[in-house]
Coordinates of C-alpha atoms in Angstrom, one line a residue:
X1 CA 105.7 101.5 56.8
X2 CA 104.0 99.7 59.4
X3 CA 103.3 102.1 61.7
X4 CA 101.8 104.0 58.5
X5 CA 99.8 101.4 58.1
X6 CA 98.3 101.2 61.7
X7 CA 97.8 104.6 61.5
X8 CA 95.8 103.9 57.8
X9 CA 93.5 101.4 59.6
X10 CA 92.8 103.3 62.5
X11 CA 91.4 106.3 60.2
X12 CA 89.4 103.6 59.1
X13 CA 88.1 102.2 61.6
X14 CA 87.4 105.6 63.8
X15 CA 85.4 106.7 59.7
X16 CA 83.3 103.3 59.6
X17 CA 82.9 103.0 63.5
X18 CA 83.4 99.2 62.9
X19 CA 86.3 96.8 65.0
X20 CA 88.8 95.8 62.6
X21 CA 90.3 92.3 63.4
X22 CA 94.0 92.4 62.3
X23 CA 95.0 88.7 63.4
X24 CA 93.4 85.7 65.3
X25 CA 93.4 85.9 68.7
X26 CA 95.4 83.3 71.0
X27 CA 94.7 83.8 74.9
X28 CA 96.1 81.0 77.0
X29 CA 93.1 79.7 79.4
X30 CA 93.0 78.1 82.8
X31 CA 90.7 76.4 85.1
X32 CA 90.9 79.1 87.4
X33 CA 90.8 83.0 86.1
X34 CA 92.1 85.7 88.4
X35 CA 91.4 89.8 86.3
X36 CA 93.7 91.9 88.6
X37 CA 93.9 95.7 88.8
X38 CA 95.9 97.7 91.3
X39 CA 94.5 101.4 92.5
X40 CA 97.5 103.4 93.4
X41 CA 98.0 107.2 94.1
X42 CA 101.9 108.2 92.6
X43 CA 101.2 111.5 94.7
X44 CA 101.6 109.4 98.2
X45 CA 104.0 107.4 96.9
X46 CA 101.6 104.2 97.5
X47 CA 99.2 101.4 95.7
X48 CA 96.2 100.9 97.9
X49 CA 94.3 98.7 96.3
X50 CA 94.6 94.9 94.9
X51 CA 91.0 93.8 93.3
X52 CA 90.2 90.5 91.4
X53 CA 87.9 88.8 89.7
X54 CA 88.0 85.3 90.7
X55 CA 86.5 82.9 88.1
X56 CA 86.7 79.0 88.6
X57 CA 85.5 76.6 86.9
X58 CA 81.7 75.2 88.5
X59 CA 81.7 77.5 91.1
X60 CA 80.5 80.7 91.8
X61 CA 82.6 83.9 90.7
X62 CA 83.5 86.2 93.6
X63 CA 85.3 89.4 94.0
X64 CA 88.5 89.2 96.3
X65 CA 90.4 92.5 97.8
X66 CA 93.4 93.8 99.5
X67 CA 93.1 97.3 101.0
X68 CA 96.0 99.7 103.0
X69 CA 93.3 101.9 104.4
X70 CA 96.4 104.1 105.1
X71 CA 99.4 104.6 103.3
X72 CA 101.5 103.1 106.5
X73 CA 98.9 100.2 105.5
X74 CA 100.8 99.2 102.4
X75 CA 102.7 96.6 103.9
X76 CA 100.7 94.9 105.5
X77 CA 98.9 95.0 102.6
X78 CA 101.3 92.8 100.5
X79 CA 102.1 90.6 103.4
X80 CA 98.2 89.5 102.9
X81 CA 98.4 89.4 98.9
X82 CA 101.7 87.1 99.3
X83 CA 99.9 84.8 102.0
X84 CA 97.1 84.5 99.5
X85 CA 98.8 83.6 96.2
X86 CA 100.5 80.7 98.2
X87 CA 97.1 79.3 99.3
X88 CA 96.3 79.5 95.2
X89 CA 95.8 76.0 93.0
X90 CA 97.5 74.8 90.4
X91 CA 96.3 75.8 86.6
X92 CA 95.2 79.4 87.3
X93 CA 96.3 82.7 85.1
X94 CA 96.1 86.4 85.5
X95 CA 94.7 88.7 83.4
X96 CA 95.3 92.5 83.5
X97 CA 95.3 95.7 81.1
X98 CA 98.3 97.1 80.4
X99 CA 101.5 97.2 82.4
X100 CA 100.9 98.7 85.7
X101 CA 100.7 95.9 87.8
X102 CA 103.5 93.9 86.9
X103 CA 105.5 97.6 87.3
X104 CA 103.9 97.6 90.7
X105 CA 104.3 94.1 92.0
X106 CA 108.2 94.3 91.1
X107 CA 108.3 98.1 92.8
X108 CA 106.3 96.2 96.2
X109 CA 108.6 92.8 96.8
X110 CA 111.4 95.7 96.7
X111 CA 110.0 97.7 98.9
X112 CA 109.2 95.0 101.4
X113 CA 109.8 91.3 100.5
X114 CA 109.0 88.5 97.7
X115 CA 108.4 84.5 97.6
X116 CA 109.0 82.0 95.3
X117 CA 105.0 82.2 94.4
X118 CA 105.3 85.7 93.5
X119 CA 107.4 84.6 90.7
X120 CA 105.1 81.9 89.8
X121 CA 102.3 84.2 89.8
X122 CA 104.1 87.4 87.5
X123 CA 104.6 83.8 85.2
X124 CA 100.9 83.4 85.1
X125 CA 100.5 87.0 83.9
X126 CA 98.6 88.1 80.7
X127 CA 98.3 91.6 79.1
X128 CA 95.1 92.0 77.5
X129 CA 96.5 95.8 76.5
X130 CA 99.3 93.4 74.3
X131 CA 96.7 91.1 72.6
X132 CA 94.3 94.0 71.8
X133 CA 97.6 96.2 70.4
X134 CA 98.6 92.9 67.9
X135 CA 95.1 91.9 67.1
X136 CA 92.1 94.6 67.3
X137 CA 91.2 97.9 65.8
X138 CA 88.7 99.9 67.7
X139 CA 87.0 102.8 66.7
X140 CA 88.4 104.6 69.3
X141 CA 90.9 107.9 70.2
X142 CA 91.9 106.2 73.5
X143 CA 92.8 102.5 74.4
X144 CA 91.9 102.8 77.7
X145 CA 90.0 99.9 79.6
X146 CA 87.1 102.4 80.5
X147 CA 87.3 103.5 76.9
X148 CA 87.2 99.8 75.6
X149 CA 84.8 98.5 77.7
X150 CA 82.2 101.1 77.7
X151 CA 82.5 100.7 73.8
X152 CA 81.7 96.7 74.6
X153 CA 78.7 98.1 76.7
X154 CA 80.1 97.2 79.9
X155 CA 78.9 100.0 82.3
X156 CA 80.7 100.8 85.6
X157 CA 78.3 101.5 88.6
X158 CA 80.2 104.9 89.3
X159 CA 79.4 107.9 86.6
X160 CA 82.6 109.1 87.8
X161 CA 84.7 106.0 87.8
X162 CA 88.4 106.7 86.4
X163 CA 91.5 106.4 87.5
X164 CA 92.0 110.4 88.9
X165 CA 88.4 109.7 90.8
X166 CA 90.0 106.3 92.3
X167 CA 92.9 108.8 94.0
X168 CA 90.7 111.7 94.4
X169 CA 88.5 109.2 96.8
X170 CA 91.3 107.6 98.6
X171 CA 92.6 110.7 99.7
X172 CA 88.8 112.0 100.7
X173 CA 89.1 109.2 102.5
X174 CA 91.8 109.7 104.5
X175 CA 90.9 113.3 105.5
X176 CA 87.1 112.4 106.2
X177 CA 87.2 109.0 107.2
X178 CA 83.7 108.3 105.7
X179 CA 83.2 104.6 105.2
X180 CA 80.7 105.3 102.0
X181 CA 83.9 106.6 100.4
X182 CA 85.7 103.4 100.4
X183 CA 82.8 101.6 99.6
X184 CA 82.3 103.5 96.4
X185 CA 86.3 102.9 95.8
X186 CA 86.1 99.2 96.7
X187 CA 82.9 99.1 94.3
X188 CA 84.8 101.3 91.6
X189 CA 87.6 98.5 91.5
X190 CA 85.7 96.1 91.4
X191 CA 83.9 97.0 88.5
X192 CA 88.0 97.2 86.5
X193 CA 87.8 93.7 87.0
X194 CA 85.0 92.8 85.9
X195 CA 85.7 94.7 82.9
X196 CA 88.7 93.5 81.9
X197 CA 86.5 90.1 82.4
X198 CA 84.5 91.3 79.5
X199 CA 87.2 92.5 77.3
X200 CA 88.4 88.9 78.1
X201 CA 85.4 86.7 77.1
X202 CA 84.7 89.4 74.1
X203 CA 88.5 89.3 72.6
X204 CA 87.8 85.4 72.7
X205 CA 84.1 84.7 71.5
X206 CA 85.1 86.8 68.2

């Protein structure tokens, strides 16, 4: 029955193009905001990518990045990620779409290794996918982020941006070598988190 009734309001919604709020939203909040998103390729077996958003109270937001600019790249990759969530204050919370990353981080301190922050900062972790499934509507076929967002008016620099574009220029990048190429994938990611910023501050304000 209650999947029924999901089903019910999402006719509805998708027929009146209007959000449908189902409950109040609760988001824990922090001093300082990290958005997270991870680019991976599953065809090389490797993530390649580790953007965020960094957001701190009275001070100026910046965008913060960890790149293997080859696949062999990957751990050294994390070994830079781990030295910089131990440099990271007290009070802080990530925010992410969906499960990917904390699949990914768990996959990556197998692989190679883990610290006692790591667990901290999986702890700190908050799926905006999860509060959007228990609280909001869209008049939407797809729950996407790009497909969120863009319905939020958030616009990514890219007119290709996507996930499949993110792999398709990582591995240009490895056959051609042309800096622009990372510079539109470094660009791309950081757009993801700035988005999931603005389903953030959106989910919140309503």
């Amino acid at each position: 029955p209650e999947t029924l009734k999901l089903k019910q309001l999402q006719e509805q919604c998708l027929l009146s193009k209007e959000v449908i709020r189902r409950s109040e939203v609760s988001i824990p909040n922090a001093s300082v905001k990290l958005y997270f998103d991870i680019e991976g390729d599953p065809f090389l077996d490797v993530e390649y990518l580790f953007g965020f958003w960094v957001v701190e109270e009275g001070k100026k937001s910046y965008y913060k990045y960890f790149l293997a600019e080859k696949p062999e790249d990957e751990g050294k990759m994390w070994e830079e990620f781990l030295s910089w969530i131990r440099s990271l204050p007290d009070g802080y919370r990530v925010y992410h779409y969906h499960i990917y990353e904390m699949t990914k981080l768990k996959q990556l301190a197998e692989r190679y290794s883990t610290i006692p922050e790591l667990e901290k900062f999986k702890g700190q972790m908050i799926d905006l996918a999860k509060v959007v499934q228990d609280s909001v509507i869209f008049p939407l076929y797809f729950y996407l982020i790009k497909d969120i967002a863009k319905h939020l008016n958030f616009a990514w620099r890219s007119a290709k941006a996507g996930g499949a574009q993110s792999i398709m220029w990582y591995e240009e990048w490895l056959e051609q070598g042309d800096k622009q190429i990372l510079v539109d994938l470094i660009g791309y990611n950081e757009d993801d988190v700035k988005a999931t910023e603005a389903l953030h501050q959106w989910l919140i304000k309503k």
